[in-house]
PDB file of C-alpha atoms and ligand atoms in Angstrom:
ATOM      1  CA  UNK A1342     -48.669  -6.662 -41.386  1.00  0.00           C
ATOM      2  CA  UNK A1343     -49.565  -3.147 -42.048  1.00  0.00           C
ATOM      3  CA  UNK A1344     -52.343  -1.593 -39.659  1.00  0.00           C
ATOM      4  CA  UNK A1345     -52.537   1.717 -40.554  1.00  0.00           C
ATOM      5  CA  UNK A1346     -50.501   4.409 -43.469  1.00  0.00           C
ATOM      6  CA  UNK A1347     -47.760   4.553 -40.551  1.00  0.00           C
ATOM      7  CA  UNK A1348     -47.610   1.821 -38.559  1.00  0.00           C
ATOM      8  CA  UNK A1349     -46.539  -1.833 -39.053  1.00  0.00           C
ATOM      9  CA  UNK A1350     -46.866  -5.058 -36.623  1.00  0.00           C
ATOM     10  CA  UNK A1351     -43.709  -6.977 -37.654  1.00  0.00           C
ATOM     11  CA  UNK A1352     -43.610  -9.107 -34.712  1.00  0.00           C
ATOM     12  CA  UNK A1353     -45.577 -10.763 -31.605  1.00  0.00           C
ATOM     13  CA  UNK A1354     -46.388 -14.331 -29.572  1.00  0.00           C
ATOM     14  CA  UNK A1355     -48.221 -16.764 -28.302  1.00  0.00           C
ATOM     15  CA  UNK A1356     -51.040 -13.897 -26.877  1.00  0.00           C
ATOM     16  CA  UNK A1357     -51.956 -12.679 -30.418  1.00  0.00           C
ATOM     17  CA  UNK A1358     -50.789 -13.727 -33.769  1.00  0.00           C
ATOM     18  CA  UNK A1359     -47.600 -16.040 -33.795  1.00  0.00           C
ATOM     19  CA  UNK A1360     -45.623 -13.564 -35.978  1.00  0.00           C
ATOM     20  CA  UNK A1361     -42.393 -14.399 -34.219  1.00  0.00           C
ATOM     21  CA  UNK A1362     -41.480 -15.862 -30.899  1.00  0.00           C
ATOM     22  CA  UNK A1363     -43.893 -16.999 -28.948  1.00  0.00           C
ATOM     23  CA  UNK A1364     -42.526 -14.789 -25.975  1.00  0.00           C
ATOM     24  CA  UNK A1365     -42.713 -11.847 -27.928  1.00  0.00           C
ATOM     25  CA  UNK A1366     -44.889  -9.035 -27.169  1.00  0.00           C
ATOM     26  CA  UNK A1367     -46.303  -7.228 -30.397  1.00  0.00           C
ATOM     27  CA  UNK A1368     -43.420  -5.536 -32.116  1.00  0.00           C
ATOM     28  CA  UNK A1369     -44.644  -2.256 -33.774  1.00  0.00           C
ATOM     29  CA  UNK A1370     -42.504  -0.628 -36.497  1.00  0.00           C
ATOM     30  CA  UNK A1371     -43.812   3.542 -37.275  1.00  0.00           C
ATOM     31  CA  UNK A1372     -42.928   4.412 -40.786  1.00  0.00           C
ATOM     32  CA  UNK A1373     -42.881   8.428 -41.989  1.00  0.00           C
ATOM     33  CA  UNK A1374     -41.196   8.730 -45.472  1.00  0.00           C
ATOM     34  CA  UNK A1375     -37.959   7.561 -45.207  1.00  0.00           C
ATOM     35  CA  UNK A1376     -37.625   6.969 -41.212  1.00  0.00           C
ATOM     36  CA  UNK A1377     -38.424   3.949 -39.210  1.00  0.00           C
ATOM     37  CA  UNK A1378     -39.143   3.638 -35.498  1.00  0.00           C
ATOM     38  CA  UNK A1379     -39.158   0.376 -33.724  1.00  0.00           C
ATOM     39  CA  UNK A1380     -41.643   0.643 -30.948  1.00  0.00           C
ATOM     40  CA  UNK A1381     -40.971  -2.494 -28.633  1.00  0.00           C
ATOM     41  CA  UNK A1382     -38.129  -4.652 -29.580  1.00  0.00           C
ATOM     42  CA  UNK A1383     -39.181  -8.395 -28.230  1.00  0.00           C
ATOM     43  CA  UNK A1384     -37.629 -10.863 -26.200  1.00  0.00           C
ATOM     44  CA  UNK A1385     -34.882 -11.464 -28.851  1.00  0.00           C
ATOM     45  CA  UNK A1386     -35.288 -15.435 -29.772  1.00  0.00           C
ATOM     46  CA  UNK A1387     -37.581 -14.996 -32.759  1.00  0.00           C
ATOM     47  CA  UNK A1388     -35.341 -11.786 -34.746  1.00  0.00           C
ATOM     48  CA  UNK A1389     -35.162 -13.415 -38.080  1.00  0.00           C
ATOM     49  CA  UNK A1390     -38.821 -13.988 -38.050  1.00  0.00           C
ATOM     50  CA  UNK A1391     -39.130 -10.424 -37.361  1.00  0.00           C
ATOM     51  CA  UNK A1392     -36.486  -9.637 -39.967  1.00  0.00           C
ATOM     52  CA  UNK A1393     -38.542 -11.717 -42.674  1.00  0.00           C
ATOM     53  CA  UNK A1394     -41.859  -9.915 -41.947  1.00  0.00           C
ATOM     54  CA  UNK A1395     -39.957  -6.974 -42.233  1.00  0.00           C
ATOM     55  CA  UNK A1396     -38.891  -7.614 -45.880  1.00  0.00           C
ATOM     56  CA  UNK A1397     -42.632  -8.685 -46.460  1.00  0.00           C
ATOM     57  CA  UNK A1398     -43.646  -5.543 -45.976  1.00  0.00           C
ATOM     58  CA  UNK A1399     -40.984  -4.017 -47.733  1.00  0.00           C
ATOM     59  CA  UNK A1400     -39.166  -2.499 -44.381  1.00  0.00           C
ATOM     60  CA  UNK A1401     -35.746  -1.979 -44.587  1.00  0.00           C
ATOM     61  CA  UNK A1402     -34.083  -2.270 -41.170  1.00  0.00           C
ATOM     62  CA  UNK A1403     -31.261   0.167 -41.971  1.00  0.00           C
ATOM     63  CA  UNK A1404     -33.553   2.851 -42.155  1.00  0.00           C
ATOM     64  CA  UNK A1405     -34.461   2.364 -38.000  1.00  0.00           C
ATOM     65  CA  UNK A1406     -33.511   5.382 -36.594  1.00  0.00           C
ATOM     66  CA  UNK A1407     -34.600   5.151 -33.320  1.00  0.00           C
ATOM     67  CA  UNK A1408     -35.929   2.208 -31.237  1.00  0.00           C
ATOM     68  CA  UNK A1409     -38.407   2.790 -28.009  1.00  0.00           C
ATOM     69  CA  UNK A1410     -39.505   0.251 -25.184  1.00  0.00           C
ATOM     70  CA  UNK A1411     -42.474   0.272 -23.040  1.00  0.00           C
ATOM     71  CA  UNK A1412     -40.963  -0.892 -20.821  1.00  0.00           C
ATOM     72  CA  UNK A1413     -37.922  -3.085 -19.190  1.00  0.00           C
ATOM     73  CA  UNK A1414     -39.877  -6.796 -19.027  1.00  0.00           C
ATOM     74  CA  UNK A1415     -37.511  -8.842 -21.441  1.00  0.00           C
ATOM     75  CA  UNK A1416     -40.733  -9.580 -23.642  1.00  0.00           C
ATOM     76  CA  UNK A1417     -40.443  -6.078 -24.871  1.00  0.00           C
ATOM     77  CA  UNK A1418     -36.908  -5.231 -23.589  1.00  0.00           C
ATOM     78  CA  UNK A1419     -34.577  -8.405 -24.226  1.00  0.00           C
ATOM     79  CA  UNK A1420     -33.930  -7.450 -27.704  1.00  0.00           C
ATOM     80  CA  UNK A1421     -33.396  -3.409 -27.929  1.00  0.00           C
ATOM     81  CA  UNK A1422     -29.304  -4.774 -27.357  1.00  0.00           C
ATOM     82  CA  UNK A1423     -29.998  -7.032 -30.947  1.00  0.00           C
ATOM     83  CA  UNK A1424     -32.194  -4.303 -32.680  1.00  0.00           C
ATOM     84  CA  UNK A1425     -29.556  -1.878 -31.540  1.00  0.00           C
ATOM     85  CA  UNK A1426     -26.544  -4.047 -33.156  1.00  0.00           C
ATOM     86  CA  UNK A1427     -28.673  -4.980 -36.452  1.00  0.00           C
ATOM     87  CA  UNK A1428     -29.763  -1.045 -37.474  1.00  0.00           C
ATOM     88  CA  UNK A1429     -27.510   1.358 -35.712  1.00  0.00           C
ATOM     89  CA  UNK A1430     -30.975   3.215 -34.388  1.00  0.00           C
ATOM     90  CA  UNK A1431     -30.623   4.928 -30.833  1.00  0.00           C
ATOM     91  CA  UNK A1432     -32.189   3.119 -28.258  1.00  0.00           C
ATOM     92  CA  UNK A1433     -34.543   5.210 -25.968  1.00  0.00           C
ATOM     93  CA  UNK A1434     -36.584   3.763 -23.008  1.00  0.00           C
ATOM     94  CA  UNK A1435     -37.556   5.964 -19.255  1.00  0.00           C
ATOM     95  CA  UNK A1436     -35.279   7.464 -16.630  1.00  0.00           C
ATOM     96  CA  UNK A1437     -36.858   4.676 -14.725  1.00  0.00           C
ATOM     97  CA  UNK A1438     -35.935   1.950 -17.027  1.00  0.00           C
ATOM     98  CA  UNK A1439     -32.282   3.180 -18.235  1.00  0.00           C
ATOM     99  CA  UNK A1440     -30.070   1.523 -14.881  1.00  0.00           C
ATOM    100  CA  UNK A1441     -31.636  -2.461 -15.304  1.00  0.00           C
ATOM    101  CA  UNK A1442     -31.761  -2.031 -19.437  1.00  0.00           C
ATOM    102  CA  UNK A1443     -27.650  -0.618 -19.214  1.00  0.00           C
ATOM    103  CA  UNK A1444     -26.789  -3.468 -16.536  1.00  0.00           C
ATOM    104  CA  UNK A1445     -28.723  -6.264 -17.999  1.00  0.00           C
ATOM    105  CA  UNK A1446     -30.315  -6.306 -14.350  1.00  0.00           C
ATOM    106  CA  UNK A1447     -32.656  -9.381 -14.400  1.00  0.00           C
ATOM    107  CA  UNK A1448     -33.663  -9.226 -10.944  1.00  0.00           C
ATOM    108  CA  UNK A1449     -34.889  -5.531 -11.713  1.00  0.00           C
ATOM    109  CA  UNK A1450     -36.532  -6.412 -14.585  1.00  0.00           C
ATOM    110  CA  UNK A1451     -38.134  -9.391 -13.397  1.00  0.00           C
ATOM    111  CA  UNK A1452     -36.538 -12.167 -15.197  1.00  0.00           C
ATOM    112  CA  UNK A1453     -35.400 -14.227 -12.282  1.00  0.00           C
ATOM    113  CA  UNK A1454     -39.565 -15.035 -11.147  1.00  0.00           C
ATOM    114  CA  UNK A1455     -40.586 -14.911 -14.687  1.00  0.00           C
ATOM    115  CA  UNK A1456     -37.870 -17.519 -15.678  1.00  0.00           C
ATOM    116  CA  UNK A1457     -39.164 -19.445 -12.624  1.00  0.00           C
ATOM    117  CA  UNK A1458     -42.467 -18.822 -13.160  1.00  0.00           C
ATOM    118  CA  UNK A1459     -41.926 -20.724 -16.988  1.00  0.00           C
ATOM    119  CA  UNK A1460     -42.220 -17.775 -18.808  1.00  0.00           C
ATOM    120  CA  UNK A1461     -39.070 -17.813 -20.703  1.00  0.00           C
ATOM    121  CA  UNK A1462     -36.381 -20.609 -21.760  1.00  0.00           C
ATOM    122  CA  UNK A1463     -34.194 -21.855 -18.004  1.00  0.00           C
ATOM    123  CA  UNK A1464     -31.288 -20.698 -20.581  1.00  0.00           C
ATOM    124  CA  UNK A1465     -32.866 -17.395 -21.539  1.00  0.00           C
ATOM    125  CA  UNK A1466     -30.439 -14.055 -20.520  1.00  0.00           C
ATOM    126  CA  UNK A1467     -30.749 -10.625 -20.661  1.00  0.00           C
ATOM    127  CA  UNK A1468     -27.899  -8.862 -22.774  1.00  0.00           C
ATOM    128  CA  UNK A1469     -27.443  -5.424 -21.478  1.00  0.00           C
ATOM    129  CA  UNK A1470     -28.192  -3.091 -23.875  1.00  0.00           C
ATOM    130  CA  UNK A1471     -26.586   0.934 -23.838  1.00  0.00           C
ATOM    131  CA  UNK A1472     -29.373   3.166 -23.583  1.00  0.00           C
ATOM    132  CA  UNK A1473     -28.311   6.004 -26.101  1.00  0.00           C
ATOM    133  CA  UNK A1474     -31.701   8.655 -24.839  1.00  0.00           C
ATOM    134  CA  UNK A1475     -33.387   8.682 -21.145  1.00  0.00           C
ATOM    135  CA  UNK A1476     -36.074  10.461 -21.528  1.00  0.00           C
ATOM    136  CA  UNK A1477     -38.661  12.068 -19.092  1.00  0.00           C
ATOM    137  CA  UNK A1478     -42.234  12.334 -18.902  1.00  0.00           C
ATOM    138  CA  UNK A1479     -43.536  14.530 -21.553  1.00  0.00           C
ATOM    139  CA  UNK A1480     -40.687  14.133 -23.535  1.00  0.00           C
ATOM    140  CA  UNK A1481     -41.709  14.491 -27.823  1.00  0.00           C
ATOM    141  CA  UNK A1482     -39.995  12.494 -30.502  1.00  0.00           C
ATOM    142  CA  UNK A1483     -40.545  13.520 -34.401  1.00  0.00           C
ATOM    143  CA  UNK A1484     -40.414  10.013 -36.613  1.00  0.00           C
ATOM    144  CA  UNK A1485     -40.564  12.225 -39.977  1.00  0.00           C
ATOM    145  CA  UNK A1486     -43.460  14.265 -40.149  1.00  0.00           C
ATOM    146  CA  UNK A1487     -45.264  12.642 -37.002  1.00  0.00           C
ATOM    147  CA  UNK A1488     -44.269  12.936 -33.427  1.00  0.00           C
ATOM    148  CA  UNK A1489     -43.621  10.416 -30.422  1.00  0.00           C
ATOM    149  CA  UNK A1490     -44.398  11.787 -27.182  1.00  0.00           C
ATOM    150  CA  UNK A1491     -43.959   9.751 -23.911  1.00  0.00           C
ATOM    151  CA  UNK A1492     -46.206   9.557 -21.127  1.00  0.00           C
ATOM    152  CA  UNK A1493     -45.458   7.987 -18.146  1.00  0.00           C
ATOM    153  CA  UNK A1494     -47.666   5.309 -17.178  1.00  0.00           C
ATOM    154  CA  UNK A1495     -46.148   3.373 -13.888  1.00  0.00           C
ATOM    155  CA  UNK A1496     -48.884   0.572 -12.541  1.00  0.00           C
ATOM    156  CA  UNK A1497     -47.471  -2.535 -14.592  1.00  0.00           C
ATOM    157  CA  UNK A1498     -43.746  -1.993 -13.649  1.00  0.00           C
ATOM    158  CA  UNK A1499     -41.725   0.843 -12.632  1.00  0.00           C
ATOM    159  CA  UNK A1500     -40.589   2.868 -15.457  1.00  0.00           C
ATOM    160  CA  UNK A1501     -43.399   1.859 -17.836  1.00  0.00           C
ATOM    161  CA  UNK A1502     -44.232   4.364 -20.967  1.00  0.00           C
ATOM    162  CA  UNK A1503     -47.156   4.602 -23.176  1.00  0.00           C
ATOM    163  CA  UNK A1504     -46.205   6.394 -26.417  1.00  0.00           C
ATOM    164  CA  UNK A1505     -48.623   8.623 -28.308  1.00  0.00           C
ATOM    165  CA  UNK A1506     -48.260   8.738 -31.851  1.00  0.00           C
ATOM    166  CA  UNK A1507     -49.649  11.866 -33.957  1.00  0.00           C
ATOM    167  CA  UNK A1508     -49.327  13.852 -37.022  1.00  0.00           C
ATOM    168  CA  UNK A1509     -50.891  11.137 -39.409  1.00  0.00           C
ATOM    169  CA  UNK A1510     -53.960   9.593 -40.375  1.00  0.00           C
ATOM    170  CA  UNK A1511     -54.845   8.465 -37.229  1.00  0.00           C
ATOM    171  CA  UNK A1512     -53.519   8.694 -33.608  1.00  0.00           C
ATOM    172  CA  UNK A1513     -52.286   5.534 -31.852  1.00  0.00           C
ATOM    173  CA  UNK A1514     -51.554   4.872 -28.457  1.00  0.00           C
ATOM    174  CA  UNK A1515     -48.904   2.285 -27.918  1.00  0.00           C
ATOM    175  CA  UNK A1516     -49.983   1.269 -24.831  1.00  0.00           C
ATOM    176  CA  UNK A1517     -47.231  -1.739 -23.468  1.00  0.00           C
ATOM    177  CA  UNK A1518     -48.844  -3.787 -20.686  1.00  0.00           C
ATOM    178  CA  UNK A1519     -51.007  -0.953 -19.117  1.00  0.00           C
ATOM    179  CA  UNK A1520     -53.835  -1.229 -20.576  1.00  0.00           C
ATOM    180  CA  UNK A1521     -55.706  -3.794 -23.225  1.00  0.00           C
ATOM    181  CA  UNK A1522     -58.157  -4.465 -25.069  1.00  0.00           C
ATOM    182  CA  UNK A1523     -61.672  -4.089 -23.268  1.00  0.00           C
ATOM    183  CA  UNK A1524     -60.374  -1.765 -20.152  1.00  0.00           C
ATOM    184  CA  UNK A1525     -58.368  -5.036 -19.330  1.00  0.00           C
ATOM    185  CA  UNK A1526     -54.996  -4.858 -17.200  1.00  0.00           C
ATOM    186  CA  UNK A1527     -51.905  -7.093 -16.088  1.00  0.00           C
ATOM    187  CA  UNK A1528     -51.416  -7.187 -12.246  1.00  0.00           C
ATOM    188  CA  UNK A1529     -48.102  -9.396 -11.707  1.00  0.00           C
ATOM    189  CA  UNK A1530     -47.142 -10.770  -8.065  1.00  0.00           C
ATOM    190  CA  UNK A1531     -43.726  -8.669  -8.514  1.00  0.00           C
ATOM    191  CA  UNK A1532     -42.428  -6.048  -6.326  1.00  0.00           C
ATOM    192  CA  UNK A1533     -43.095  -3.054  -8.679  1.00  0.00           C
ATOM    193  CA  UNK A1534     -46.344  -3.282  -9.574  1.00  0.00           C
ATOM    194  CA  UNK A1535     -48.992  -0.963  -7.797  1.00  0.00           C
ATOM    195  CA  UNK A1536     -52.373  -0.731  -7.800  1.00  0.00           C
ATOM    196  CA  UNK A1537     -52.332   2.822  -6.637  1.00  0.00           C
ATOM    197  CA  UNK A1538     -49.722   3.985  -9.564  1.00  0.00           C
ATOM    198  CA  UNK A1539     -52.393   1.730 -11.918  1.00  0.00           C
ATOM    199  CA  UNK A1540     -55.409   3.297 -11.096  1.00  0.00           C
ATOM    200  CA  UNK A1541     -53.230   7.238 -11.146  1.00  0.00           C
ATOM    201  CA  UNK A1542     -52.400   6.091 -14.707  1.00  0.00           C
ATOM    202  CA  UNK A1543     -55.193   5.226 -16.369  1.00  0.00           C
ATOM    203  CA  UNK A1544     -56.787   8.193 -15.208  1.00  0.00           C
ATOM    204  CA  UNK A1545     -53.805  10.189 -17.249  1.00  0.00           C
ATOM    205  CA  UNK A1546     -54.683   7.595 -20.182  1.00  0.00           C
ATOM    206  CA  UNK A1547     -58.852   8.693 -20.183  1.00  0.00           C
ATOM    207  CA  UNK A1548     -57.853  12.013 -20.379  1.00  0.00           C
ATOM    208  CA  UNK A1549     -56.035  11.249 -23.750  1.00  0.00           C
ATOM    209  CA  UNK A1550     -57.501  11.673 -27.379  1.00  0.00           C
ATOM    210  CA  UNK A1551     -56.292   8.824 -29.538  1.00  0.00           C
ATOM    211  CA  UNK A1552     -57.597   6.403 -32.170  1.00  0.00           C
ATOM    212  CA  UNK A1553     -56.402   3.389 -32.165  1.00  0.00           C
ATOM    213  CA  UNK A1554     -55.180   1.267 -29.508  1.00  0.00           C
ATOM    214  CA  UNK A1555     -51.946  -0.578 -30.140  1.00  0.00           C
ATOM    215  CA  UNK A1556     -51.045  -2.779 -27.013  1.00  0.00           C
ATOM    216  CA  UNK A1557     -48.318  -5.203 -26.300  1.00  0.00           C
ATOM    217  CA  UNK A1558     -50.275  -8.258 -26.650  1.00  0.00           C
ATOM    218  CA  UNK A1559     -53.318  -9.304 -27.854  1.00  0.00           C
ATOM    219  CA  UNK A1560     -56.268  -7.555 -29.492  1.00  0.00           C
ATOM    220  CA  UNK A1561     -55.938  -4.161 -31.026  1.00  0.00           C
ATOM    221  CA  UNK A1562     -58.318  -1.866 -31.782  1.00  0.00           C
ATOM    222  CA  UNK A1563     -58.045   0.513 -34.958  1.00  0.00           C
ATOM    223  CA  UNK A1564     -60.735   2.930 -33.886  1.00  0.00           C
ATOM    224  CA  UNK A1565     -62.309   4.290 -30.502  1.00  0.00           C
ATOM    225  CA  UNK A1566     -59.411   2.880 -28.630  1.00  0.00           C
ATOM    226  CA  UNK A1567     -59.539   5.402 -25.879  1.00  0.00           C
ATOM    227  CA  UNK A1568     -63.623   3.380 -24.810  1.00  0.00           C
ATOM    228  CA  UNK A1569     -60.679   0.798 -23.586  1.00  0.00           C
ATOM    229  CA  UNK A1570     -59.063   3.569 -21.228  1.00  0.00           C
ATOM    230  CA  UNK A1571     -62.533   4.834 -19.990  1.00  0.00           C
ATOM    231  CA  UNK A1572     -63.407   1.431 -19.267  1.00  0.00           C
ATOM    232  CA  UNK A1573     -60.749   0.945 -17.316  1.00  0.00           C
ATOM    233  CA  UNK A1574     -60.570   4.087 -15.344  1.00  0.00           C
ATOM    234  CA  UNK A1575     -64.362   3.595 -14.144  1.00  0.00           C
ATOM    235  CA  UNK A1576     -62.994   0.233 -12.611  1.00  0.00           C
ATOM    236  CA  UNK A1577     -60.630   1.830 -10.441  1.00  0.00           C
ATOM    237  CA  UNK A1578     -62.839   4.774 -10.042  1.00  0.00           C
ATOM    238  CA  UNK A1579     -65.501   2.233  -8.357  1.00  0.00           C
ATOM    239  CA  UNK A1580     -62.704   1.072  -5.848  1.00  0.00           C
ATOM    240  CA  UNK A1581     -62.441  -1.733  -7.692  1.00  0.00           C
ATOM    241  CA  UNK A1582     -59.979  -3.215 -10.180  1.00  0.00           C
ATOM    242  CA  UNK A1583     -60.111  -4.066 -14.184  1.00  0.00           C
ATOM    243  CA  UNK A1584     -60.462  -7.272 -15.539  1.00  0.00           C
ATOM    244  CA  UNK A1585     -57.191  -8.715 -15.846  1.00  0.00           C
ATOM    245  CA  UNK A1586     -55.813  -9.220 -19.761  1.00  0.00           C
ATOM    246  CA  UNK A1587     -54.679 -12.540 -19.102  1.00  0.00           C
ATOM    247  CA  UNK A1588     -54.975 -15.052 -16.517  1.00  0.00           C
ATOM    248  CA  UNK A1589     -51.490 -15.642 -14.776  1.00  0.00           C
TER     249      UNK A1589
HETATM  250 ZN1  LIG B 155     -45.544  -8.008 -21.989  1.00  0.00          ZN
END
């Protein structure tokens, strides 16, 4: 499904549009000329529904050069070890991330509560995955003629990246789980989510310029996307918190 000149949703789950698994987060594939990017790879159960709405859109998967994750939950991490395998493309993901991605670490990563919690099949593991670039805060990516840059963003998790894309028609902020779709948020009972960190973030994200909003699930928002980052950062600014994105 093509949602701007550069940037693809090939798959996502049971919060947005059924393209794939219904644990999937949105997958995101950038295109510039000849280069793919795979921004978010999915929890890895639904890949050949992925694959097929790949060749819809006439994506080749051999031209992925480089695949990034928000972050290490397995709804966005589980598959970078499959999309890795499939298209050769160098898997990148934080300094914060690399250890739990490279050890398959589900307690890190949160996969022993979410499996409990019935988020993901009792049978559902986490293949490690070599991280190939562990990249820092600031760090800037070209994908053809447009550039990647990664901003840290912890609040949701430890670790957790936005990704700003620029250089094309429009500007997109991948945003992972930090921020939604009306100023909304996910706050998970888990030991690495913080409020503080949140609020810190989403200051960082106001202060961005960007046009559309790409999060990992749900609604997305082709124009004015940063009025979702303002909204949010008056919540915390107020002492208070965002809505939360979904009801856990
Ligand atoms: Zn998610």
């Amino acid at each position: 499904m093509q949602l701007t000149d550069d940037v693809f949703l090939v798959g996502g789950g049971n919060l947005a549009f059924n393209l794939s698994s219904g644990a999937d987060c949105h997958v995101y594939i950038v295109r510039s000329g000849d280069e793919l990017a795979v921004i978010d790879a999915g929890v890895g159960l639904g890949m050949d529904l992925v694959l097929a709405n790949m060749a819809r859109d006439g994506l080749d998967p051999s031209r992925v050069r480089s695949i990034f994750a928000t972050h290490y939950h397995v709804d966005h991490a589980g598959a970078l070890a499959r999309w890795r395998r499939l298209t050769g493309g160098r898997v990148h993901v934080s300094t914060g991330s690399a250890a739990a991605v490279e050890h398959g670490d589900e307690n890190a990563v949160g996969l022993a509560q979410a499996r409990k919690g019935g988020y993901y099949p009792a049978d559902y593991q986490l293949e490690p995955c070599p991280v190939d670039v562990a990249f820092e805060d600031g760090d800037r990516f070209p994908i053809g003629n447009l550039q990647l840059t990664a901003i840290a963003s912890p609040g949701h998790c430890n670790g957790h990246t936005v990704y700003l894309l620029e250089g094309g028609e429009r500007s997109a902020l991948f945003s992972g789980d930090c921020l939604f779709w009306g100023g909304t948020i996910i706050l998970q009972n888990i030991p690495d989510c913080s409020i503080p960190e949140y609020a810190a973030t989403m200051e960082r994200l106001a202060a961005l310029e960007f046009d559309a909003l790409l999060p990992g699930h749900l609604t997305i928002s082709l124009r004015d996307g940063k009025r979702h980052a303002e909204t949010a950062a008056n919540a915390f600014r107020s002492l208070g918190l965002p809505r939360q994105a979904v009801q856990l």
